[in-house]
mmCIF file of C-alpha atoms and ligand atoms in Angstrom:
data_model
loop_
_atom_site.group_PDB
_atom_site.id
_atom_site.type_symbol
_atom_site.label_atom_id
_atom_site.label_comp_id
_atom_site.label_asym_id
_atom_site.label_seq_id
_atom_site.Cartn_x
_atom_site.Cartn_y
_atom_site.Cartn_z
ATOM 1 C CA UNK A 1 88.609 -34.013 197.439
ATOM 2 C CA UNK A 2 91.441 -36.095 199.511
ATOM 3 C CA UNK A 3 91.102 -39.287 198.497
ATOM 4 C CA UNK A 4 92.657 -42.287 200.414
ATOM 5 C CA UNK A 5 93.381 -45.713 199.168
ATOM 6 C CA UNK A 6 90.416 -47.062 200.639
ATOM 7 C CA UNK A 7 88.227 -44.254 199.211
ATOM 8 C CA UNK A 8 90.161 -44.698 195.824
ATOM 9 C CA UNK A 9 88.888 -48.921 195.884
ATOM 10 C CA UNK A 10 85.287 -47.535 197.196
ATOM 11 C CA UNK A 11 84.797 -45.048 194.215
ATOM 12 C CA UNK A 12 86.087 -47.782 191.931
ATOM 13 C CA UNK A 13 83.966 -50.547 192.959
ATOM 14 C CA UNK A 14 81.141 -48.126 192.950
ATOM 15 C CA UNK A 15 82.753 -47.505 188.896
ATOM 16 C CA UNK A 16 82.112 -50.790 188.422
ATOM 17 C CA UNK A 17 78.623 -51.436 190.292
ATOM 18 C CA UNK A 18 77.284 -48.683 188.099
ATOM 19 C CA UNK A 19 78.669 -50.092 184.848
ATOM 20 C CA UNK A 20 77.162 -53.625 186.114
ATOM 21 C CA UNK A 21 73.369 -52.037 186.321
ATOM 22 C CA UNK A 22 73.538 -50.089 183.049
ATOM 23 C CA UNK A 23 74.503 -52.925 181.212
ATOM 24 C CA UNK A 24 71.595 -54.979 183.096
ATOM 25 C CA UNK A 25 69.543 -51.980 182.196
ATOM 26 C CA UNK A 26 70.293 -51.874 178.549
ATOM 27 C CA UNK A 27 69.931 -55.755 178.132
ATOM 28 C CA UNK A 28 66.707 -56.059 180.136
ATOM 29 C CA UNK A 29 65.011 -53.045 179.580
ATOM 30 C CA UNK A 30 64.160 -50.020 182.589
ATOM 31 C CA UNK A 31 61.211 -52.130 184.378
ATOM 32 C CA UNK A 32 63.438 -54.639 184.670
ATOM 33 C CA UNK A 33 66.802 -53.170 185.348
ATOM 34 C CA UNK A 34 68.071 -54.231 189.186
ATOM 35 C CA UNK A 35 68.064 -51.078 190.646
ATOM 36 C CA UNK A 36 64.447 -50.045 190.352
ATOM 37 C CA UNK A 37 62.410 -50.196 192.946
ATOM 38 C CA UNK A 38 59.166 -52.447 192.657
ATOM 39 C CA UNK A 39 55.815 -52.100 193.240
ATOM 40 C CA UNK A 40 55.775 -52.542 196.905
ATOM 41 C CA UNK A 41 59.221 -50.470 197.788
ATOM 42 C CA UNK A 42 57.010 -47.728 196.172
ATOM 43 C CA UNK A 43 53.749 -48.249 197.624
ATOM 44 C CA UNK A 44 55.982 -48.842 201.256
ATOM 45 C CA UNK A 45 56.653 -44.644 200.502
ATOM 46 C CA UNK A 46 52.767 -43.916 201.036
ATOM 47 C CA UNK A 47 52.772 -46.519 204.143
ATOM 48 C CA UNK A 48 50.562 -48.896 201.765
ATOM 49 C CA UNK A 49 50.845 -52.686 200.191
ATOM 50 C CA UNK A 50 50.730 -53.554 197.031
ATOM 51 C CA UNK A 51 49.962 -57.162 196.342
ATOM 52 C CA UNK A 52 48.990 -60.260 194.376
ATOM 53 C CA UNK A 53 46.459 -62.859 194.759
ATOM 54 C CA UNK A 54 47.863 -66.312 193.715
ATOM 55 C CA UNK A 55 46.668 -70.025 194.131
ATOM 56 C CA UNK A 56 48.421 -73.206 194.861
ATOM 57 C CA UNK A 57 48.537 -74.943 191.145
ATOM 58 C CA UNK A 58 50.348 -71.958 190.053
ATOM 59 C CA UNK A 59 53.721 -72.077 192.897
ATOM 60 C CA UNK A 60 55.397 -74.791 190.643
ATOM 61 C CA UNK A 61 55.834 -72.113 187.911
ATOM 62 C CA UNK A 62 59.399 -70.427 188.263
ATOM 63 C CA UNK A 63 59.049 -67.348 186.504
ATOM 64 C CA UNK A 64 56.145 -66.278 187.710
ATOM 65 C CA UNK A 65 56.767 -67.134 191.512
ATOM 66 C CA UNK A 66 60.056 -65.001 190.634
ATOM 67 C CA UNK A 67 58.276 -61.951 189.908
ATOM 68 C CA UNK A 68 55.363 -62.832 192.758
ATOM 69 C CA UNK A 69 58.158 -62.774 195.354
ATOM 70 C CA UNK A 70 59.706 -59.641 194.423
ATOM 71 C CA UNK A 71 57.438 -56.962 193.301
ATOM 72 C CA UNK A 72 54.376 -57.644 195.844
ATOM 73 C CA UNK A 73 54.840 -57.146 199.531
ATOM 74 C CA UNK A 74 51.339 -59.003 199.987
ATOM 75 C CA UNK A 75 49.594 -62.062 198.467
ATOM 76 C CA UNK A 76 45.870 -63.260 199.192
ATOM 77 C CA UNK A 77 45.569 -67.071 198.595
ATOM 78 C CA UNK A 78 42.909 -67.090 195.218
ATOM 79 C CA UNK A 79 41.357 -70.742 196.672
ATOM 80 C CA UNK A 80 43.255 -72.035 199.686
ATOM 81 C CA UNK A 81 41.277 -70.222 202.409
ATOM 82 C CA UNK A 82 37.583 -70.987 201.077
ATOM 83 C CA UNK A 83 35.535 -73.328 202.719
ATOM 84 C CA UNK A 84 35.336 -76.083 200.111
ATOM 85 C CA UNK A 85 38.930 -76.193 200.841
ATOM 86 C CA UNK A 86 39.342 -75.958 204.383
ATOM 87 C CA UNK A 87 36.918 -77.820 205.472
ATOM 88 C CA UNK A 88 35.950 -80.631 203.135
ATOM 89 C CA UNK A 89 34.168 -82.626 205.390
ATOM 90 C CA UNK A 90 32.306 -81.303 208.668
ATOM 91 C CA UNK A 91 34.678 -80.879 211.270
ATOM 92 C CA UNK A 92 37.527 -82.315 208.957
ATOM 93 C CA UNK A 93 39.944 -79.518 208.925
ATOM 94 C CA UNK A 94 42.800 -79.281 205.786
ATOM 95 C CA UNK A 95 45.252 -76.454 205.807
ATOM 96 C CA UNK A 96 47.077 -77.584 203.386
ATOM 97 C CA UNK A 97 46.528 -75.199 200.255
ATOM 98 C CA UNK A 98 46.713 -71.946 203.092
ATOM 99 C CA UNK A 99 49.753 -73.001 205.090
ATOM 100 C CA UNK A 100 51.470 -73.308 201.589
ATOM 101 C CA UNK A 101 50.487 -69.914 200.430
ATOM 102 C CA UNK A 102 51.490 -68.248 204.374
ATOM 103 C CA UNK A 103 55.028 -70.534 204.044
ATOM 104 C CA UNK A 104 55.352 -68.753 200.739
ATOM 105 C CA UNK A 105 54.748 -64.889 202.481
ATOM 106 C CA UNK A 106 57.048 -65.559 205.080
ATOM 107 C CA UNK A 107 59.534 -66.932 202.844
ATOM 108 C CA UNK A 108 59.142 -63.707 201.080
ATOM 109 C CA UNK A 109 58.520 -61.424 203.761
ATOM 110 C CA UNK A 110 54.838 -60.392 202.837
ATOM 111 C CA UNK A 111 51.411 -60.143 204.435
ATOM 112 C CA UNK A 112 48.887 -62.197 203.705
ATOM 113 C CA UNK A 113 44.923 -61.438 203.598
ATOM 114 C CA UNK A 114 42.869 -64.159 204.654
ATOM 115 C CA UNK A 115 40.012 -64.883 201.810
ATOM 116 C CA UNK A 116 37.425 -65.762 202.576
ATOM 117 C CA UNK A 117 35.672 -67.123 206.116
ATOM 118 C CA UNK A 118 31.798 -66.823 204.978
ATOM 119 C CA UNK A 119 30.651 -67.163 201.328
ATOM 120 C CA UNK A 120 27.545 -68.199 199.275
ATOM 121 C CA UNK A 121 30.181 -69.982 196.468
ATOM 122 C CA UNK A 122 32.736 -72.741 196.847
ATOM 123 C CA UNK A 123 31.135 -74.516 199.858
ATOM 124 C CA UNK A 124 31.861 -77.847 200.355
ATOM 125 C CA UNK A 125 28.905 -80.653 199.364
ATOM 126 C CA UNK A 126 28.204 -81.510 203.113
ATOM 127 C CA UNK A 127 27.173 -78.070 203.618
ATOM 128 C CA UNK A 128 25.143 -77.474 200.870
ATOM 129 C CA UNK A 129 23.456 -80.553 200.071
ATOM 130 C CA UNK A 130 21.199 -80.765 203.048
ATOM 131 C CA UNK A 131 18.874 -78.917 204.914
ATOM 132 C CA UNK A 132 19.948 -77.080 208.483
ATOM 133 C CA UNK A 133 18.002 -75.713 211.579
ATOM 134 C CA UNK A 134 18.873 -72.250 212.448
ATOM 135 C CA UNK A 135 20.972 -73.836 215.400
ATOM 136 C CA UNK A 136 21.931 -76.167 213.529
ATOM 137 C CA UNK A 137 23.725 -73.842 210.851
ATOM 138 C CA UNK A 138 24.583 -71.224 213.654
ATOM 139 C CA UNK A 139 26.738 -74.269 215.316
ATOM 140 C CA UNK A 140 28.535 -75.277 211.982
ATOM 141 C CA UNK A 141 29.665 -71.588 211.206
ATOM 142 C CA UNK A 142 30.559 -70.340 214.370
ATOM 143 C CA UNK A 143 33.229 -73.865 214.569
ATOM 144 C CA UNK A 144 34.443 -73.111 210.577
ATOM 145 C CA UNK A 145 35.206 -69.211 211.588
ATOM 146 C CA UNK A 146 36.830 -70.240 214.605
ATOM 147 C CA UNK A 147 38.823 -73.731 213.471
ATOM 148 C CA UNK A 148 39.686 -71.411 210.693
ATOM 149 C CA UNK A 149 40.732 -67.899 212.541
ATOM 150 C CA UNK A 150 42.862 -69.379 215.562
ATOM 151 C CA UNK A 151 44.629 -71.475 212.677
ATOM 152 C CA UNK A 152 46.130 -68.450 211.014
ATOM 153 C CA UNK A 153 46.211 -66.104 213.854
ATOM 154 C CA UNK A 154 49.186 -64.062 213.891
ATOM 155 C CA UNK A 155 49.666 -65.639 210.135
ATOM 156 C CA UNK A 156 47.047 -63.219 208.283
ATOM 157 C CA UNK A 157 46.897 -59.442 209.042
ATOM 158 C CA UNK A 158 43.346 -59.279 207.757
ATOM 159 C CA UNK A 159 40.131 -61.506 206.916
ATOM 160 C CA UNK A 160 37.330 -61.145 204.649
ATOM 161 C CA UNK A 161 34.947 -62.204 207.042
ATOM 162 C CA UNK A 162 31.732 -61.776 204.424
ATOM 163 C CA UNK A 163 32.260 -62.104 201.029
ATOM 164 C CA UNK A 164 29.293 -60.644 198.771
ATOM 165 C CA UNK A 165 26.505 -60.406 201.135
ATOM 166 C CA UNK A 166 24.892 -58.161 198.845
ATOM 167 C CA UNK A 167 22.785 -57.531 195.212
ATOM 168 C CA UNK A 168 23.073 -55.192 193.083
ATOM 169 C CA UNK A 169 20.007 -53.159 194.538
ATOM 170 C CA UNK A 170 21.307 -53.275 197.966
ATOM 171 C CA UNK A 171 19.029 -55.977 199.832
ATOM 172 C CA UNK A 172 20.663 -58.887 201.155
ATOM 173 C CA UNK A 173 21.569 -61.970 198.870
ATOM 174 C CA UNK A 174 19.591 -64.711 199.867
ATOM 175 C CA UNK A 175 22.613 -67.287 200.805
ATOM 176 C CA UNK A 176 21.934 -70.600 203.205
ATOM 177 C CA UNK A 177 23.347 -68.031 205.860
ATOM 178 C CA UNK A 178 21.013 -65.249 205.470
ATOM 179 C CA UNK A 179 17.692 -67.846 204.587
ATOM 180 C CA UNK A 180 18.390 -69.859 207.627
ATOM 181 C CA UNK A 181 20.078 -67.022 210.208
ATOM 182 C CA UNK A 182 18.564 -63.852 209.158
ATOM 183 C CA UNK A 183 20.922 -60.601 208.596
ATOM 184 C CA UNK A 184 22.357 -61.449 212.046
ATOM 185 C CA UNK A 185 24.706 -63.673 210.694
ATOM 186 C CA UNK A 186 26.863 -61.123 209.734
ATOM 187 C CA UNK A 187 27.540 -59.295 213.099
ATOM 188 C CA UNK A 188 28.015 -62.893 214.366
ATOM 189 C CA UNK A 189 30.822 -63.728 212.077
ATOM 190 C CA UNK A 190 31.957 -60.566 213.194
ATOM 191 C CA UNK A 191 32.478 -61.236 216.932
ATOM 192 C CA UNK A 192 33.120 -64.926 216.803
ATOM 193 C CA UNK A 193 35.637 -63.941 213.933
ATOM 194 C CA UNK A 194 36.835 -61.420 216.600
ATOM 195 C CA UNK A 195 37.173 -64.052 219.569
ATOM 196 C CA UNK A 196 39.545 -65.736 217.707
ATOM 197 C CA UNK A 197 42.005 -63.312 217.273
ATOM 198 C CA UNK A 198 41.039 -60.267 218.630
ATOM 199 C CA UNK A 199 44.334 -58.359 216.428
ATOM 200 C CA UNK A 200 43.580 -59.579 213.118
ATOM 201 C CA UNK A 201 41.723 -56.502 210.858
ATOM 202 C CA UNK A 202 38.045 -57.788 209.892
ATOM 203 C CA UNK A 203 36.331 -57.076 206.773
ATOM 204 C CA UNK A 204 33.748 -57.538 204.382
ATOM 205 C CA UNK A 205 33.892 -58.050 200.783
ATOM 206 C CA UNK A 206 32.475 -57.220 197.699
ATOM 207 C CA UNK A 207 32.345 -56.459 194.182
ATOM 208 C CA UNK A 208 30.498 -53.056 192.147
ATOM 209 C CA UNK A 209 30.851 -51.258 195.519
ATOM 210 C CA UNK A 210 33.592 -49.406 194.372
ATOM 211 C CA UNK A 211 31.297 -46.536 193.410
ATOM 212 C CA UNK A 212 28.483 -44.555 195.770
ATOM 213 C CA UNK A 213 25.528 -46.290 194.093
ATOM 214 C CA UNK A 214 22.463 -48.891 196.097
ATOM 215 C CA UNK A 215 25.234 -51.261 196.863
ATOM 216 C CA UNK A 216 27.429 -49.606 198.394
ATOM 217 C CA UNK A 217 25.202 -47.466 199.990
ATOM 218 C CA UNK A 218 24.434 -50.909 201.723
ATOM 219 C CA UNK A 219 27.410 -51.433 202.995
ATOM 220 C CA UNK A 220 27.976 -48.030 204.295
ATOM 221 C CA UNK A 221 24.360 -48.221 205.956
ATOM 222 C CA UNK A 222 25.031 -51.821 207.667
ATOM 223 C CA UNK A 223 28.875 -50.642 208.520
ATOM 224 C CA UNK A 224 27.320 -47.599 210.711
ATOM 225 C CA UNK A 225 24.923 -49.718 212.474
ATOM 226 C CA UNK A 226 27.779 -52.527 213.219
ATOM 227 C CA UNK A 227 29.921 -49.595 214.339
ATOM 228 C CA UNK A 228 26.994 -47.733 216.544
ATOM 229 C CA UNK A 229 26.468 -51.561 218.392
ATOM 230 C CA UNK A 230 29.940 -52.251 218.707
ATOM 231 C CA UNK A 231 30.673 -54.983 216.559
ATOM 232 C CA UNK A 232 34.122 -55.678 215.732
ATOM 233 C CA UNK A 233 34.580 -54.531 212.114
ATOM 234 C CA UNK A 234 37.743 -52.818 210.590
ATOM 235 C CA UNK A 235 37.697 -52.405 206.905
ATOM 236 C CA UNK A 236 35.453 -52.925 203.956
ATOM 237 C CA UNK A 237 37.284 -54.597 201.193
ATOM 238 C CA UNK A 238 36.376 -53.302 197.556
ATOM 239 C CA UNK A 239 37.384 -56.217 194.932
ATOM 240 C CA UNK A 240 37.238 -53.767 192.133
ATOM 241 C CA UNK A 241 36.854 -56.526 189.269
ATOM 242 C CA UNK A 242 36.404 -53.666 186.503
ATOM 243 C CA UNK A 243 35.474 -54.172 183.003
ATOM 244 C CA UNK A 244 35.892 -51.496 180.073
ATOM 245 C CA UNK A 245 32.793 -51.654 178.629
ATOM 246 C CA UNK A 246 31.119 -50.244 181.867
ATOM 247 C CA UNK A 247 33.092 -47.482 182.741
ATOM 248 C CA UNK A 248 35.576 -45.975 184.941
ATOM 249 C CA UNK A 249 33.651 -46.098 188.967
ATOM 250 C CA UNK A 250 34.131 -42.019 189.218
ATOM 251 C CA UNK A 251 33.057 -41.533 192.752
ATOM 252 C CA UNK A 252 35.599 -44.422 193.912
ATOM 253 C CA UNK A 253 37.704 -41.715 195.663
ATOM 254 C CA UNK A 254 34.263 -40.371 197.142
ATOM 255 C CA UNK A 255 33.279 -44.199 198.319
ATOM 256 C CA UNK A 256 36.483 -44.414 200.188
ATOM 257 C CA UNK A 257 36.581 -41.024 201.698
ATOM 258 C CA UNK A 258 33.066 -41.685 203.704
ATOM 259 C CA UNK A 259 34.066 -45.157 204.523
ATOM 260 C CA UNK A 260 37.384 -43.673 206.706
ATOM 261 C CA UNK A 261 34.857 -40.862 208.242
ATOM 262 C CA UNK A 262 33.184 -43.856 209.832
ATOM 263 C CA UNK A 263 36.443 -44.995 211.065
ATOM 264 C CA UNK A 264 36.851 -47.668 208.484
ATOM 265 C CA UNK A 265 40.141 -48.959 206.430
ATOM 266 C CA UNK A 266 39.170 -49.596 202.894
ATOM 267 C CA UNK A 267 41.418 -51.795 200.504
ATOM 268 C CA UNK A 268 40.951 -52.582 196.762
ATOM 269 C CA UNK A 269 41.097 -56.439 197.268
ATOM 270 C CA UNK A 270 40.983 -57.986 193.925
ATOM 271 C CA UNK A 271 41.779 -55.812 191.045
ATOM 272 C CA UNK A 272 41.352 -56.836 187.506
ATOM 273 C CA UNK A 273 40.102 -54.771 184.777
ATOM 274 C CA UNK A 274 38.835 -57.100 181.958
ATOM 275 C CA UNK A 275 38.193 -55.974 178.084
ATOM 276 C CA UNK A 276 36.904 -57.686 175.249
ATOM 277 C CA UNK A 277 39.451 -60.008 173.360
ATOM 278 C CA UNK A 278 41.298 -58.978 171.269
ATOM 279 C CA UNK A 279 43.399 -56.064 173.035
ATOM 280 C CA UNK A 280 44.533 -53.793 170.945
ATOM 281 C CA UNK A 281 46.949 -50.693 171.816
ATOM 282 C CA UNK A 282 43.681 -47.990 172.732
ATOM 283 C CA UNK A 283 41.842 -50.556 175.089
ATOM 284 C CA UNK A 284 45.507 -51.435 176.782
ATOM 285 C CA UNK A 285 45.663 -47.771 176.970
ATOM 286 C CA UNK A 286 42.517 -46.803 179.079
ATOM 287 C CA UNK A 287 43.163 -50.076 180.881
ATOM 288 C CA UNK A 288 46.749 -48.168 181.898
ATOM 289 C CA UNK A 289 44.605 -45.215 182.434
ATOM 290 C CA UNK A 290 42.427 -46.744 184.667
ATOM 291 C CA UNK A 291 45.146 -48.869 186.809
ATOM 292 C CA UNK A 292 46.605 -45.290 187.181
ATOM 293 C CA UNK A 293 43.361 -44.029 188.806
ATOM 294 C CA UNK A 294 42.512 -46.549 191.021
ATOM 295 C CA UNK A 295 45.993 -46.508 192.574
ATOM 296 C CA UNK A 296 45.814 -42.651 192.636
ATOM 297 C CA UNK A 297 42.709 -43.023 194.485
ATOM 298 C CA UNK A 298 43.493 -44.908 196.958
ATOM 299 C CA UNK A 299 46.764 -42.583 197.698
ATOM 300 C CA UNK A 300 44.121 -39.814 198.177
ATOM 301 C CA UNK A 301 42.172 -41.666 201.061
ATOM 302 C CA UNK A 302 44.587 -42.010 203.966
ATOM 303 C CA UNK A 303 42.483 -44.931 204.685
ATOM 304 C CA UNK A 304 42.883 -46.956 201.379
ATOM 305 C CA UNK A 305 45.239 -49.527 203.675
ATOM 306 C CA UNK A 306 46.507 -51.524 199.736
ATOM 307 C CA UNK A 307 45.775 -52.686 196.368
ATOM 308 C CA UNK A 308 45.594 -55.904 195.950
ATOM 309 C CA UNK A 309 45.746 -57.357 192.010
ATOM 310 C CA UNK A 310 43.576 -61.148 191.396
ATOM 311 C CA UNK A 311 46.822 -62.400 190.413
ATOM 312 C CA UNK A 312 49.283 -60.212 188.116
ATOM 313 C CA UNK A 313 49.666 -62.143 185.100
ATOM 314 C CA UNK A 314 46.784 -63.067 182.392
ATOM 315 C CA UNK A 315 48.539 -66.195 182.523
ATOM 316 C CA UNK A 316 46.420 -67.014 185.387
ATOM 317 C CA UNK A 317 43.751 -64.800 185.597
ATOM 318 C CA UNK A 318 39.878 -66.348 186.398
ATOM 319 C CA UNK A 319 38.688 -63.971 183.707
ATOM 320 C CA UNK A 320 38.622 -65.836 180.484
ATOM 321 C CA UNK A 321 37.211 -68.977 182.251
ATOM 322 C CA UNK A 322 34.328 -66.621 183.738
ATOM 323 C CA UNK A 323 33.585 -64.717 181.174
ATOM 324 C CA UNK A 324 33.255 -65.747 177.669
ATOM 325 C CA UNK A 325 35.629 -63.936 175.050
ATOM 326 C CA UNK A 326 36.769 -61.202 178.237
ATOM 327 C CA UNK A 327 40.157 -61.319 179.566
ATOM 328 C CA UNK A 328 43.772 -59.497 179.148
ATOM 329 C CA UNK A 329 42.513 -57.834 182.837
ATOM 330 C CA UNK A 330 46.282 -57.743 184.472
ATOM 331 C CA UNK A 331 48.942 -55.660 184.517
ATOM 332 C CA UNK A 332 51.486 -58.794 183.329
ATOM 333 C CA UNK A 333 50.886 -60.338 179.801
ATOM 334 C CA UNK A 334 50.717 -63.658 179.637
ATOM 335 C CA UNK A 335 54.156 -64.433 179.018
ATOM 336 C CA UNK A 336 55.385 -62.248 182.691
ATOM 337 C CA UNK A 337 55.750 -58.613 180.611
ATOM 338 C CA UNK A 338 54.583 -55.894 181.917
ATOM 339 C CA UNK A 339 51.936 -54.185 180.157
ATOM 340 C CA UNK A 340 51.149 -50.059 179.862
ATOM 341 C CA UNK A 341 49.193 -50.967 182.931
ATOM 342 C CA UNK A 342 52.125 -51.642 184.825
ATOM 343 C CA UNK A 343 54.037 -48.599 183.678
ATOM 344 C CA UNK A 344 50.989 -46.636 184.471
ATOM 345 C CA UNK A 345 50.647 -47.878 188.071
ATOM 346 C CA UNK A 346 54.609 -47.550 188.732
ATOM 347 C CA UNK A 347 54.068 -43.694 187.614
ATOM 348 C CA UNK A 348 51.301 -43.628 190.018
ATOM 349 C CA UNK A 349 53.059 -44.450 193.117
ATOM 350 C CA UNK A 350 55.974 -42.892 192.348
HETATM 351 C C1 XIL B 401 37.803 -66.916 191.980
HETATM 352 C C2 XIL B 401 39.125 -67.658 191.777
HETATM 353 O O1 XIL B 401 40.085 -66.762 191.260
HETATM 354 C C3 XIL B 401 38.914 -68.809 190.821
HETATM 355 O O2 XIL B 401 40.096 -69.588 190.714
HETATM 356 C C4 XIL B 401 37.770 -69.691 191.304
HETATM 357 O O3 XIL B 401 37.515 -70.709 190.364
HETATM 358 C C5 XIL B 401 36.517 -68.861 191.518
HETATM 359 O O4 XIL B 401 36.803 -67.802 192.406
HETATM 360 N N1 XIL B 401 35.325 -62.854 193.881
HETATM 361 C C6 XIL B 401 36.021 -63.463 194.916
HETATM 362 C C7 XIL B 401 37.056 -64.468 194.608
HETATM 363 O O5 XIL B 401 35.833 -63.078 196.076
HETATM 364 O O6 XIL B 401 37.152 -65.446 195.605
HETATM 365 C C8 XIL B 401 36.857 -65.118 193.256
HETATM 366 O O7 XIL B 401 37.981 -65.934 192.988
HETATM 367 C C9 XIL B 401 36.644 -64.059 192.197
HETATM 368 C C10 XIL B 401 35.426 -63.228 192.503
#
């Protein structure tokens, strides 16, 4: 090889660069080490996301925003978005908690899911401590999904319009929407959700629907009939909040493939996969095992648009406050290291 003086400087700077990241590398440990690529570089290779939920108490914590703002190329706001925080009193609009969490994204260069326009649980007092007409309530939710929608258009690249419309056994839950508005008030969100911003990807939400099974079967029933009338819906968002002790959802791959034959994206939306505390090395081992799946089958599914983790640190996981003596669900520890779960989803994507 002719070398010149300025391929001489070139190889030795290179010398040098190399020396730099094995030395990083051998202080810090491989998942650490500067030149890996993170979780979103790799999911980026299969033209999907990988993200983080956060929330707004949690942004004046260094280290952890650190990790949020490299390894994730998507965040969904945990709280900001709901309705007990958007709209605290009727037709009193705060953005406050979401524009934080979008200022964050951009500042970071990641996507953010909107969460959540229409839900049975954190609604603000006005709503539910009084009794509404059908109008009445039709008038209120139309102005929250629009107020809300043409705030954040162009801002969020998808919305859970519908968040856990749904029991177990596949009827409908009986919210304030559904008792008041009848099953019509989903296809409404829909379209006035739509009207808003007629680019952003609409969705609807759940948990236990990440296996075929009554619930799911629900969705996949009302999803055909929106589709066959023309309503505007996109994707059907799986929150995959798994828990050891009731086994790994086998037909998850199945669920996903006949939701993109009806022309549906799919996304696992809030990922978490609790145990009973303590952990020890063989449940932190089928949680890896299981992280490893999910991300597998969502590769399979050309539809499977991103994963999405409910925040990736135990530090701030809902878990433990939800339910009693459960928890260690993310991939993160609580003091920021990665877990087996981490490795295992890393090995997945890559
Ligand atoms: C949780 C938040 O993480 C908590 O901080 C809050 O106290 C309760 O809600 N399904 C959802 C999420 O769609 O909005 C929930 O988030 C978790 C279950």
């Amino acid at each position: 090889m002719r070398t010149t003086a300025r391929s001489r400087t070139r190889l030795r700077l290179a010398g040098a660069l190399a020396a730099v990241l094995v030395a990083a590398g051998a202080a810090t440990g491989p998942a650490a080490a500067a030149e890996d690529p993170t979780l979103a570089d790799l999911a980026q290779r299969h033209g999907r996301y990988f993200g983080s939920a956060t929330d707004n108490p949690e942004l004046t914590d260094t280290a952890y925003t650190e990790i949020l703002g490299h390894e994730f190329d998507q965040i969904t706001p945990g709280n900001g978005m709901k309705w007990y925080a958007t709209e605290p009193q009727q037709g009193v609009f705060d953005w406050s908690a979401g524009d934080e969490i979008v200022e964050l994204a951009r500042t970071n260069r990641q996507k953010v899911r909107g969460h959540t326009l229409v839900w049975h649980s954190q609604l603000p007092g006005w709503l539910t401590g009084r009794e509404w007409t059908a109008d009445e309530l039709r008038a209120v939710l139309k102005n929250h999904i629009q107020a809300e929608v043409r705030h954040y258009r162009g801002k969020v690249f998808a919305w859970d319009v519908v968040n856990e419309a749904f029991n177990e056994d596949g009827t409908y839950r009986e919210t304030v929407f559904y008792k008041t508005l009848g099953p019509g008030y989903i296809a409404d969100a829909l379209r006035w959700a739509h009207q808003a911003d007629p680019r952003v990807k609409l969705y609807l939400n759940d948990y236990n629907i990440e296996g075929v099974g009554p619930k799911s079967d629900a969705y996949y029933a009302l999803a055909r009939q929106l589709r066959a009338e023309g309503v505007p819906l996109h994707g059907i968002g799986l929150q995959a909040h798994l828990a050891l002790q009731y086994g790994y959802p086998d037909t998850l791959r199945e669920n996903l493939g006949r939701f993109a034959r009806l022309g549906l994206d799919t996304a696992l939306t809030e990922v978490d996969i609790r145990m009973y505390l303590p952990a020890d090395e063989t449940k932190l081992a089928t949680q890896a095992d299981w992280y490893r799946r999910l991300t597998e089958d969502c590769l399979a599914v050309r539809r499977c648009a991103g994963i999405t983790l409910w925040d990736y640190t135990d530090r701030y996981s809902w878990i433990p406050a939800f339910f009693e003596g459960e928890g260690a669900a993310l991939p993160w520890d609580e003091d920021l290291v990665p877990k087996p779960a981490y490795h295992a989803i890393r090995e997945a994507l890559g």
